[in-house]
């Protein structure tokens, strides 16, 4: 009898999950189906340019004007999955220079999977937005995604707990790979941070705790040379941050001033990772 109950509840769970799936082909489909518990299967690539003609305020989203550009904020949502259709190269992009591709505010248990997300501005216009913005969010999973610039950050997080990024790529950003302040219990695993031309630190962490960077490749990134000692940049910078762990990573072909401005064995710990001195113009450790 217990076995029959188990089968029954399993089938009900599977049916509920299937009923919550929605096929998304346009940005308006996307906006119209934002709701708790939804699984949005993105079947076709789309541009955020279309939000300029959309209703500016929905139950779970808001479209803000930013220096004449349009930027989407998804808010107060739980248990949302946004998944690119399996076997397809699905891209969500924004043409707006000052806007992020997508922002989440006060959301919990959000999953982004199998997506390319980035900026597609007019030639000659630098981007001032980031790819993904997270404000006061908990339990965000980014899986098998490519986040690309020329946006300033691949991921921006303010007040983030339990961010998990796996099997993803951050490339072509112009300020930092990742900017977090504050954040706790975040993990980057099996990711690649490569081909970024930066004006700031690679990982820019402020008031962060328990950040793990594991089995990642940090390769072929260039940080512009500093004009003064006050402007020197690190691959991993951590103001008032502790228990930052680097484990089994590959570091190669980078150009930064320092490896880190944090103290070894106190703020930052690394294992299974070779730190090549020739990746750093001044020194490994910034005093």
PDB file of C-alpha atoms in Angstrom:
ATOM      1  CA  UNK A   1       0.000   0.000   0.000  1.00  0.00           C
ATOM      2  CA  UNK A   2       2.814   2.414   0.855  1.00  0.00           C
ATOM      3  CA  UNK A   3       4.379   1.621  -2.513  1.00  0.00           C
ATOM      4  CA  UNK A   4       1.110   2.491  -4.307  1.00  0.00           C
ATOM      5  CA  UNK A   5       0.891   5.803  -2.435  1.00  0.00           C
ATOM      6  CA  UNK A   6       4.487   6.549  -3.451  1.00  0.00           C
ATOM      7  CA  UNK A   7       3.713   5.880  -7.124  1.00  0.00           C
ATOM      8  CA  UNK A   8       0.543   7.986  -6.941  1.00  0.00           C
ATOM      9  CA  UNK A   9       2.249  11.022  -5.406  1.00  0.00           C
ATOM     10  CA  UNK A  10       5.181  10.694  -7.804  1.00  0.00           C
ATOM     11  CA  UNK A  11       2.822  10.751 -10.794  1.00  0.00           C
ATOM     12  CA  UNK A  12       0.945  13.739  -9.360  1.00  0.00           C
ATOM     13  CA  UNK A  13       4.231  15.604  -8.869  1.00  0.00           C
ATOM     14  CA  UNK A  14       5.314  14.868 -12.436  1.00  0.00           C
ATOM     15  CA  UNK A  15       1.958  16.009 -13.825  1.00  0.00           C
ATOM     16  CA  UNK A  16       2.082  19.226 -11.801  1.00  0.00           C
ATOM     17  CA  UNK A  17       5.595  19.942 -13.017  1.00  0.00           C
ATOM     18  CA  UNK A  18       4.510  19.344 -16.623  1.00  0.00           C
ATOM     19  CA  UNK A  19       1.457  21.568 -16.183  1.00  0.00           C
ATOM     20  CA  UNK A  20       3.710  24.394 -14.993  1.00  0.00           C
ATOM     21  CA  UNK A  21       5.793  24.279 -18.192  1.00  0.00           C
ATOM     22  CA  UNK A  22       5.188  27.071 -20.710  1.00  0.00           C
ATOM     23  CA  UNK A  23       6.763  27.405 -24.158  1.00  0.00           C
ATOM     24  CA  UNK A  24       8.250  30.896 -24.681  1.00  0.00           C
ATOM     25  CA  UNK A  25       8.916  32.325 -28.149  1.00  0.00           C
ATOM     26  CA  UNK A  26       8.844  36.116 -27.608  1.00  0.00           C
ATOM     27  CA  UNK A  27       9.655  38.640 -24.920  1.00  0.00           C
ATOM     28  CA  UNK A  28       5.922  39.217 -24.411  1.00  0.00           C
ATOM     29  CA  UNK A  29       5.395  35.478 -23.840  1.00  0.00           C
ATOM     30  CA  UNK A  30       8.142  35.733 -21.251  1.00  0.00           C
ATOM     31  CA  UNK A  31       6.596  38.677 -19.393  1.00  0.00           C
ATOM     32  CA  UNK A  32       3.074  37.243 -19.516  1.00  0.00           C
ATOM     33  CA  UNK A  33       4.099  33.953 -17.922  1.00  0.00           C
ATOM     34  CA  UNK A  34       6.251  35.168 -15.033  1.00  0.00           C
ATOM     35  CA  UNK A  35       4.665  33.579 -11.958  1.00  0.00           C
ATOM     36  CA  UNK A  36       5.689  31.475  -8.952  1.00  0.00           C
ATOM     37  CA  UNK A  37       6.417  27.847  -9.750  1.00  0.00           C
ATOM     38  CA  UNK A  38       6.543  28.325 -13.533  1.00  0.00           C
ATOM     39  CA  UNK A  39       9.039  26.571 -15.804  1.00  0.00           C
ATOM     40  CA  UNK A  40       9.582  28.731 -18.875  1.00  0.00           C
ATOM     41  CA  UNK A  41      11.031  26.742 -21.774  1.00  0.00           C
ATOM     42  CA  UNK A  42      12.616  29.260 -24.147  1.00  0.00           C
ATOM     43  CA  UNK A  43      12.111  27.841 -27.631  1.00  0.00           C
ATOM     44  CA  UNK A  44      13.408  30.817 -29.624  1.00  0.00           C
ATOM     45  CA  UNK A  45      15.985  33.517 -28.958  1.00  0.00           C
ATOM     46  CA  UNK A  46      14.593  36.971 -28.270  1.00  0.00           C
ATOM     47  CA  UNK A  47      15.688  40.538 -27.615  1.00  0.00           C
ATOM     48  CA  UNK A  48      14.727  42.731 -24.684  1.00  0.00           C
ATOM     49  CA  UNK A  49      14.205  45.532 -27.197  1.00  0.00           C
ATOM     50  CA  UNK A  50      10.565  44.468 -27.271  1.00  0.00           C
ATOM     51  CA  UNK A  51       9.952  45.526 -23.669  1.00  0.00           C
ATOM     52  CA  UNK A  52       9.759  49.162 -24.795  1.00  0.00           C
ATOM     53  CA  UNK A  53       6.260  48.395 -26.112  1.00  0.00           C
ATOM     54  CA  UNK A  54       5.178  46.204 -23.193  1.00  0.00           C
ATOM     55  CA  UNK A  55       3.039  47.016 -20.184  1.00  0.00           C
ATOM     56  CA  UNK A  56       5.571  48.699 -17.820  1.00  0.00           C
ATOM     57  CA  UNK A  57       4.248  47.170 -14.591  1.00  0.00           C
ATOM     58  CA  UNK A  58       3.205  43.546 -14.203  1.00  0.00           C
ATOM     59  CA  UNK A  59       2.445  41.589 -11.069  1.00  0.00           C
ATOM     60  CA  UNK A  60       5.970  40.159 -10.955  1.00  0.00           C
ATOM     61  CA  UNK A  61       7.964  42.585 -13.059  1.00  0.00           C
ATOM     62  CA  UNK A  62       8.681  46.226 -13.694  1.00  0.00           C
ATOM     63  CA  UNK A  63      10.266  47.937 -16.680  1.00  0.00           C
ATOM     64  CA  UNK A  64      12.405  50.905 -15.662  1.00  0.00           C
ATOM     65  CA  UNK A  65      13.723  53.727 -17.764  1.00  0.00           C
ATOM     66  CA  UNK A  66      17.510  54.033 -17.467  1.00  0.00           C
ATOM     67  CA  UNK A  67      19.029  56.984 -19.335  1.00  0.00           C
ATOM     68  CA  UNK A  68      16.464  56.480 -22.070  1.00  0.00           C
ATOM     69  CA  UNK A  69      16.993  52.715 -22.204  1.00  0.00           C
ATOM     70  CA  UNK A  70      14.595  50.052 -20.897  1.00  0.00           C
ATOM     71  CA  UNK A  71      15.580  47.564 -18.183  1.00  0.00           C
ATOM     72  CA  UNK A  72      13.593  44.632 -16.798  1.00  0.00           C
ATOM     73  CA  UNK A  73      13.286  43.894 -13.070  1.00  0.00           C
ATOM     74  CA  UNK A  74      11.683  40.584 -12.053  1.00  0.00           C
ATOM     75  CA  UNK A  75      10.606  40.755  -8.418  1.00  0.00           C
ATOM     76  CA  UNK A  76       9.041  38.815  -5.555  1.00  0.00           C
ATOM     77  CA  UNK A  77       9.091  35.466  -7.338  1.00  0.00           C
ATOM     78  CA  UNK A  78       9.768  31.985  -5.968  1.00  0.00           C
ATOM     79  CA  UNK A  79      10.496  28.689  -7.688  1.00  0.00           C
ATOM     80  CA  UNK A  80      10.932  30.058 -11.212  1.00  0.00           C
ATOM     81  CA  UNK A  81      12.888  28.165 -13.887  1.00  0.00           C
ATOM     82  CA  UNK A  82      13.997  29.763 -17.149  1.00  0.00           C
ATOM     83  CA  UNK A  83      15.450  27.070 -19.406  1.00  0.00           C
ATOM     84  CA  UNK A  84      16.674  27.185 -22.976  1.00  0.00           C
ATOM     85  CA  UNK A  85      15.203  24.394 -25.090  1.00  0.00           C
ATOM     86  CA  UNK A  86      17.484  21.368 -25.122  1.00  0.00           C
ATOM     87  CA  UNK A  87      19.546  21.082 -28.283  1.00  0.00           C
ATOM     88  CA  UNK A  88      18.982  24.723 -29.286  1.00  0.00           C
ATOM     89  CA  UNK A  89      21.317  27.738 -29.039  1.00  0.00           C
ATOM     90  CA  UNK A  90      19.004  30.115 -27.183  1.00  0.00           C
ATOM     91  CA  UNK A  91      20.063  33.734 -26.642  1.00  0.00           C
ATOM     92  CA  UNK A  92      18.413  36.472 -24.600  1.00  0.00           C
ATOM     93  CA  UNK A  93      20.022  39.811 -25.370  1.00  0.00           C
ATOM     94  CA  UNK A  94      19.543  43.511 -24.863  1.00  0.00           C
ATOM     95  CA  UNK A  95      20.440  46.225 -27.369  1.00  0.00           C
ATOM     96  CA  UNK A  96      20.421  48.872 -24.631  1.00  0.00           C
ATOM     97  CA  UNK A  97      23.828  50.180 -23.548  1.00  0.00           C
ATOM     98  CA  UNK A  98      22.785  51.334 -20.051  1.00  0.00           C
ATOM     99  CA  UNK A  99      20.581  48.340 -19.220  1.00  0.00           C
ATOM    100  CA  UNK A 100      21.261  44.905 -17.818  1.00  0.00           C
ATOM    101  CA  UNK A 101      19.850  41.934 -19.669  1.00  0.00           C
ATOM    102  CA  UNK A 102      17.716  40.912 -16.677  1.00  0.00           C
ATOM    103  CA  UNK A 103      17.506  41.771 -12.978  1.00  0.00           C
ATOM    104  CA  UNK A 104      15.974  39.799 -10.128  1.00  0.00           C
ATOM    105  CA  UNK A 105      14.904  41.520  -6.916  1.00  0.00           C
ATOM    106  CA  UNK A 106      13.718  39.787  -3.738  1.00  0.00           C
ATOM    107  CA  UNK A 107      13.436  36.436  -5.470  1.00  0.00           C
ATOM    108  CA  UNK A 108      14.051  32.926  -4.138  1.00  0.00           C
ATOM    109  CA  UNK A 109      14.879  29.610  -5.783  1.00  0.00           C
ATOM    110  CA  UNK A 110      15.468  30.869  -9.323  1.00  0.00           C
ATOM    111  CA  UNK A 111      17.092  28.720 -12.022  1.00  0.00           C
ATOM    112  CA  UNK A 112      18.599  29.918 -15.325  1.00  0.00           C
ATOM    113  CA  UNK A 113      19.764  27.058 -17.540  1.00  0.00           C
ATOM    114  CA  UNK A 114      21.028  26.442 -21.087  1.00  0.00           C
ATOM    115  CA  UNK A 115      21.038  30.121 -22.058  1.00  0.00           C
ATOM    116  CA  UNK A 116      23.279  32.682 -23.711  1.00  0.00           C
ATOM    117  CA  UNK A 117      22.715  36.152 -22.312  1.00  0.00           C
ATOM    118  CA  UNK A 118      24.449  39.368 -23.255  1.00  0.00           C
ATOM    119  CA  UNK A 119      24.581  42.767 -24.878  1.00  0.00           C
ATOM    120  CA  UNK A 120      24.214  43.677 -28.529  1.00  0.00           C
ATOM    121  CA  UNK A 121      24.656  47.466 -28.639  1.00  0.00           C
ATOM    122  CA  UNK A 122      25.186  49.638 -31.669  1.00  0.00           C
ATOM    123  CA  UNK A 123      28.818  49.582 -32.864  1.00  0.00           C
ATOM    124  CA  UNK A 124      30.991  52.037 -30.958  1.00  0.00           C
ATOM    125  CA  UNK A 125      28.677  52.284 -27.930  1.00  0.00           C
ATOM    126  CA  UNK A 126      30.138  50.816 -24.723  1.00  0.00           C
ATOM    127  CA  UNK A 127      27.748  49.047 -22.332  1.00  0.00           C
ATOM    128  CA  UNK A 128      27.218  50.295 -18.792  1.00  0.00           C
ATOM    129  CA  UNK A 129      24.827  47.582 -17.625  1.00  0.00           C
ATOM    130  CA  UNK A 130      25.584  44.078 -16.413  1.00  0.00           C
ATOM    131  CA  UNK A 131      24.327  40.770 -17.730  1.00  0.00           C
ATOM    132  CA  UNK A 132      22.507  39.384 -14.672  1.00  0.00           C
ATOM    133  CA  UNK A 133      21.635  41.529 -11.653  1.00  0.00           C
ATOM    134  CA  UNK A 134      20.593  40.025  -8.304  1.00  0.00           C
ATOM    135  CA  UNK A 135      19.320  42.154  -5.417  1.00  0.00           C
ATOM    136  CA  UNK A 136      18.252  40.581  -2.112  1.00  0.00           C
ATOM    137  CA  UNK A 137      17.948  37.127  -3.680  1.00  0.00           C
ATOM    138  CA  UNK A 138      18.351  33.657  -2.181  1.00  0.00           C
ATOM    139  CA  UNK A 139      19.081  30.323  -3.865  1.00  0.00           C
ATOM    140  CA  UNK A 140      19.826  31.322  -7.443  1.00  0.00           C
ATOM    141  CA  UNK A 141      21.159  28.634  -9.801  1.00  0.00           C
ATOM    142  CA  UNK A 142      22.885  29.481 -13.080  1.00  0.00           C
ATOM    143  CA  UNK A 143      23.627  26.302 -15.017  1.00  0.00           C
ATOM    144  CA  UNK A 144      25.270  25.844 -18.408  1.00  0.00           C
ATOM    145  CA  UNK A 145      24.932  29.515 -19.365  1.00  0.00           C
ATOM    146  CA  UNK A 146      27.175  31.909 -21.264  1.00  0.00           C
ATOM    147  CA  UNK A 147      27.129  35.492 -19.981  1.00  0.00           C
ATOM    148  CA  UNK A 148      28.866  37.888 -22.326  1.00  0.00           C
ATOM    149  CA  UNK A 149      29.672  41.576 -22.607  1.00  0.00           C
ATOM    150  CA  UNK A 150      30.450  44.190 -23.380  1.00  0.00           C
ATOM    151  CA  UNK A 151      28.432  44.559 -20.186  1.00  0.00           C
ATOM    152  CA  UNK A 152      30.417  45.688 -17.172  1.00  0.00           C
ATOM    153  CA  UNK A 153      29.800  42.553 -15.021  1.00  0.00           C
ATOM    154  CA  UNK A 154      28.732  39.035 -15.876  1.00  0.00           C
ATOM    155  CA  UNK A 155      26.968  38.814 -12.507  1.00  0.00           C
ATOM    156  CA  UNK A 156      26.162  41.655 -10.127  1.00  0.00           C
ATOM    157  CA  UNK A 157      24.901  40.679  -6.681  1.00  0.00           C
ATOM    158  CA  UNK A 158      23.808  42.844  -3.761  1.00  0.00           C
ATOM    159  CA  UNK A 159      22.504  41.002  -0.720  1.00  0.00           C
ATOM    160  CA  UNK A 160      22.780  37.521  -2.223  1.00  0.00           C
ATOM    161  CA  UNK A 161      22.754  34.184  -0.409  1.00  0.00           C
ATOM    162  CA  UNK A 162      23.345  30.741  -1.942  1.00  0.00           C
ATOM    163  CA  UNK A 163      24.232  31.725  -5.500  1.00  0.00           C
ATOM    164  CA  UNK A 164      25.345  28.594  -7.377  1.00  0.00           C
ATOM    165  CA  UNK A 165      26.928  29.002 -10.807  1.00  0.00           C
ATOM    166  CA  UNK A 166      27.989  25.826 -12.606  1.00  0.00           C
ATOM    167  CA  UNK A 167      29.260  24.813 -16.061  1.00  0.00           C
ATOM    168  CA  UNK A 168      28.982  28.413 -17.239  1.00  0.00           C
ATOM    169  CA  UNK A 169      31.133  30.968 -19.068  1.00  0.00           C
ATOM    170  CA  UNK A 170      31.667  34.675 -18.385  1.00  0.00           C
ATOM    171  CA  UNK A 171      33.419  36.450 -21.242  1.00  0.00           C
ATOM    172  CA  UNK A 172      33.955  39.850 -22.907  1.00  0.00           C
ATOM    173  CA  UNK A 173      32.985  41.888 -19.829  1.00  0.00           C
ATOM    174  CA  UNK A 174      34.550  45.289 -19.256  1.00  0.00           C
ATOM    175  CA  UNK A 175      34.739  45.795 -15.460  1.00  0.00           C
ATOM    176  CA  UNK A 176      34.687  42.511 -13.475  1.00  0.00           C
ATOM    177  CA  UNK A 177      33.685  38.887 -13.989  1.00  0.00           C
ATOM    178  CA  UNK A 178      31.606  38.985 -10.826  1.00  0.00           C
ATOM    179  CA  UNK A 179      30.743  41.828  -8.437  1.00  0.00           C
ATOM    180  CA  UNK A 180      29.255  40.775  -5.074  1.00  0.00           C
ATOM    181  CA  UNK A 181      28.492  42.959  -2.029  1.00  0.00           C
ATOM    182  CA  UNK A 182      27.521  41.540   0.352  1.00  0.00           C
ATOM    183  CA  UNK A 183      27.075  37.844  -0.358  1.00  0.00           C
ATOM    184  CA  UNK A 184      27.276  34.564   1.553  1.00  0.00           C
ATOM    185  CA  UNK A 185      27.491  30.871   0.686  1.00  0.00           C
ATOM    186  CA  UNK A 186      28.108  31.293  -3.041  1.00  0.00           C
ATOM    187  CA  UNK A 187      29.711  28.692  -5.295  1.00  0.00           C
ATOM    188  CA  UNK A 188      31.232  28.801  -8.770  1.00  0.00           C
ATOM    189  CA  UNK A 189      32.007  25.310 -10.070  1.00  0.00           C
ATOM    190  CA  UNK A 190      33.248  24.031 -13.447  1.00  0.00           C
ATOM    191  CA  UNK A 191      33.057  27.543 -14.897  1.00  0.00           C
ATOM    192  CA  UNK A 192      35.280  29.423 -17.326  1.00  0.00           C
ATOM    193  CA  UNK A 193      36.186  33.102 -16.919  1.00  0.00           C
ATOM    194  CA  UNK A 194      38.004  33.923 -20.125  1.00  0.00           C
ATOM    195  CA  UNK A 195      38.528  36.612 -22.738  1.00  0.00           C
ATOM    196  CA  UNK A 196      37.539  39.550 -20.534  1.00  0.00           C
ATOM    197  CA  UNK A 197      39.204  42.947 -20.965  1.00  0.00           C
ATOM    198  CA  UNK A 198      38.699  44.564 -17.570  1.00  0.00           C
ATOM    199  CA  UNK A 199      39.104  47.945 -15.934  1.00  0.00           C
ATOM    200  CA  UNK A 200      38.591  46.592 -12.424  1.00  0.00           C
ATOM    201  CA  UNK A 201      39.256  43.483 -10.309  1.00  0.00           C
ATOM    202  CA  UNK A 202      38.297  40.088 -11.720  1.00  0.00           C
ATOM    203  CA  UNK A 203      36.238  38.907  -8.754  1.00  0.00           C
ATOM    204  CA  UNK A 204      35.241  42.046  -6.872  1.00  0.00           C
ATOM    205  CA  UNK A 205      34.003  40.973  -3.431  1.00  0.00           C
ATOM    206  CA  UNK A 206      32.949  43.242  -0.575  1.00  0.00           C
ATOM    207  CA  UNK A 207      31.636  42.016   2.772  1.00  0.00           C
ATOM    208  CA  UNK A 208      31.432  38.472   1.451  1.00  0.00           C
ATOM    209  CA  UNK A 209      31.604  35.193   3.371  1.00  0.00           C
ATOM    210  CA  UNK A 210      32.004  31.582   2.284  1.00  0.00           C
ATOM    211  CA  UNK A 211      32.666  31.951  -1.442  1.00  0.00           C
ATOM    212  CA  UNK A 212      33.947  28.832  -3.243  1.00  0.00           C
ATOM    213  CA  UNK A 213      35.555  28.906  -6.708  1.00  0.00           C
ATOM    214  CA  UNK A 214      36.079  25.266  -7.672  1.00  0.00           C
ATOM    215  CA  UNK A 215      37.300  23.438 -10.805  1.00  0.00           C
ATOM    216  CA  UNK A 216      37.191  26.692 -12.762  1.00  0.00           C
ATOM    217  CA  UNK A 217      39.366  28.092 -15.548  1.00  0.00           C
ATOM    218  CA  UNK A 218      40.492  31.705 -15.207  1.00  0.00           C
ATOM    219  CA  UNK A 219      42.356  32.266 -18.442  1.00  0.00           C
ATOM    220  CA  UNK A 220      43.352  34.919 -20.961  1.00  0.00           C
ATOM    221  CA  UNK A 221      41.904  37.913 -19.154  1.00  0.00           C
ATOM    222  CA  UNK A 222      43.478  41.364 -19.338  1.00  0.00           C
ATOM    223  CA  UNK A 223      43.114  44.039 -16.692  1.00  0.00           C
ATOM    224  CA  UNK A 224      44.262  47.454 -17.831  1.00  0.00           C
ATOM    225  CA  UNK A 225      47.534  48.641 -16.189  1.00  0.00           C
ATOM    226  CA  UNK A 226      47.031  50.924 -13.209  1.00  0.00           C
ATOM    227  CA  UNK A 227      47.906  54.589 -13.388  1.00  0.00           C
ATOM    228  CA  UNK A 228      48.812  54.789  -9.666  1.00  0.00           C
ATOM    229  CA  UNK A 229      49.265  52.571  -6.611  1.00  0.00           C
ATOM    230  CA  UNK A 230      45.724  53.472  -5.492  1.00  0.00           C
ATOM    231  CA  UNK A 231      44.334  52.046  -8.692  1.00  0.00           C
ATOM    232  CA  UNK A 232      46.035  48.654  -8.695  1.00  0.00           C
ATOM    233  CA  UNK A 233      43.810  45.677  -9.537  1.00  0.00           C
ATOM    234  CA  UNK A 234      43.667  42.070  -8.339  1.00  0.00           C
ATOM    235  CA  UNK A 235      42.316  38.916  -9.889  1.00  0.00           C
ATOM    236  CA  UNK A 236      40.414  38.302  -6.636  1.00  0.00           C
ATOM    237  CA  UNK A 237      39.717  41.356  -4.471  1.00  0.00           C
ATOM    238  CA  UNK A 238      37.975  41.013  -1.132  1.00  0.00           C
ATOM    239  CA  UNK A 239      37.280  44.033   1.054  1.00  0.00           C
ATOM    240  CA  UNK A 240      36.198  42.827   4.503  1.00  0.00           C
ATOM    241  CA  UNK A 241      35.648  39.348   3.065  1.00  0.00           C
ATOM    242  CA  UNK A 242      36.502  36.003   4.663  1.00  0.00           C
ATOM    243  CA  UNK A 243      36.666  32.309   3.826  1.00  0.00           C
ATOM    244  CA  UNK A 244      37.146  32.815   0.106  1.00  0.00           C
ATOM    245  CA  UNK A 245      38.285  29.440  -1.263  1.00  0.00           C
ATOM    246  CA  UNK A 246      39.951  28.629  -4.557  1.00  0.00           C
ATOM    247  CA  UNK A 247      40.124  24.891  -5.220  1.00  0.00           C
ATOM    248  CA  UNK A 248      41.479  22.890  -8.172  1.00  0.00           C
ATOM    249  CA  UNK A 249      41.394  25.802 -10.612  1.00  0.00           C
ATOM    250  CA  UNK A 250      43.440  26.581 -13.722  1.00  0.00           C
ATOM    251  CA  UNK A 251      44.971  30.063 -13.931  1.00  0.00           C
ATOM    252  CA  UNK A 252      46.769  30.905 -17.158  1.00  0.00           C
ATOM    253  CA  UNK A 253      47.494  33.716 -19.598  1.00  0.00           C
ATOM    254  CA  UNK A 254      46.097  36.580 -17.491  1.00  0.00           C
ATOM    255  CA  UNK A 255      47.368  40.117 -16.890  1.00  0.00           C
ATOM    256  CA  UNK A 256      46.529  41.606 -13.485  1.00  0.00           C
ATOM    257  CA  UNK A 257      48.580  43.699 -11.061  1.00  0.00           C
ATOM    258  CA  UNK A 258      48.089  41.213  -8.187  1.00  0.00           C
ATOM    259  CA  UNK A 259      46.611  37.811  -7.529  1.00  0.00           C
ATOM    260  CA  UNK A 260      44.741  39.113  -4.487  1.00  0.00           C
ATOM    261  CA  UNK A 261      44.578  41.864  -1.888  1.00  0.00           C
ATOM    262  CA  UNK A 262      43.447  39.396   0.789  1.00  0.00           C
ATOM    263  CA  UNK A 263      45.710  37.650   3.293  1.00  0.00           C
ATOM    264  CA  UNK A 264      46.643  34.010   2.716  1.00  0.00           C
ATOM    265  CA  UNK A 265      45.277  31.619   5.348  1.00  0.00           C
ATOM    266  CA  UNK A 266      43.099  34.285   6.919  1.00  0.00           C
ATOM    267  CA  UNK A 267      40.795  35.646   4.248  1.00  0.00           C
ATOM    268  CA  UNK A 268      41.604  33.485   1.228  1.00  0.00           C
ATOM    269  CA  UNK A 269      42.529  29.804   0.988  1.00  0.00           C
ATOM    270  CA  UNK A 270      43.631  27.909  -2.087  1.00  0.00           C
ATOM    271  CA  UNK A 271      44.432  24.283  -2.799  1.00  0.00           C
ATOM    272  CA  UNK A 272      45.141  22.225  -5.895  1.00  0.00           C
ATOM    273  CA  UNK A 273      45.712  25.458  -7.807  1.00  0.00           C
ATOM    274  CA  UNK A 274      48.967  26.737  -9.252  1.00  0.00           C
ATOM    275  CA  UNK A 275      49.251  30.527  -9.063  1.00  0.00           C
ATOM    276  CA  UNK A 276      51.666  31.490 -11.888  1.00  0.00           C
ATOM    277  CA  UNK A 277      53.630  34.617 -11.040  1.00  0.00           C
ATOM    278  CA  UNK A 278      53.850  35.712 -14.676  1.00  0.00           C
ATOM    279  CA  UNK A 279      50.085  36.397 -14.662  1.00  0.00           C
ATOM    280  CA  UNK A 280      50.640  39.328 -12.279  1.00  0.00           C
ATOM    281  CA  UNK A 281      52.569  42.463 -13.174  1.00  0.00           C
ATOM    282  CA  UNK A 282      53.596  43.480  -9.646  1.00  0.00           C
ATOM    283  CA  UNK A 283      53.264  40.562  -7.224  1.00  0.00           C
ATOM    284  CA  UNK A 284      50.990  37.750  -6.097  1.00  0.00           C
ATOM    285  CA  UNK A 285      50.017  39.431  -2.848  1.00  0.00           C
ATOM    286  CA  UNK A 286      49.071  43.050  -2.374  1.00  0.00           C
ATOM    287  CA  UNK A 287      50.272  44.229   1.022  1.00  0.00           C
TER     288      UNK A 287
END
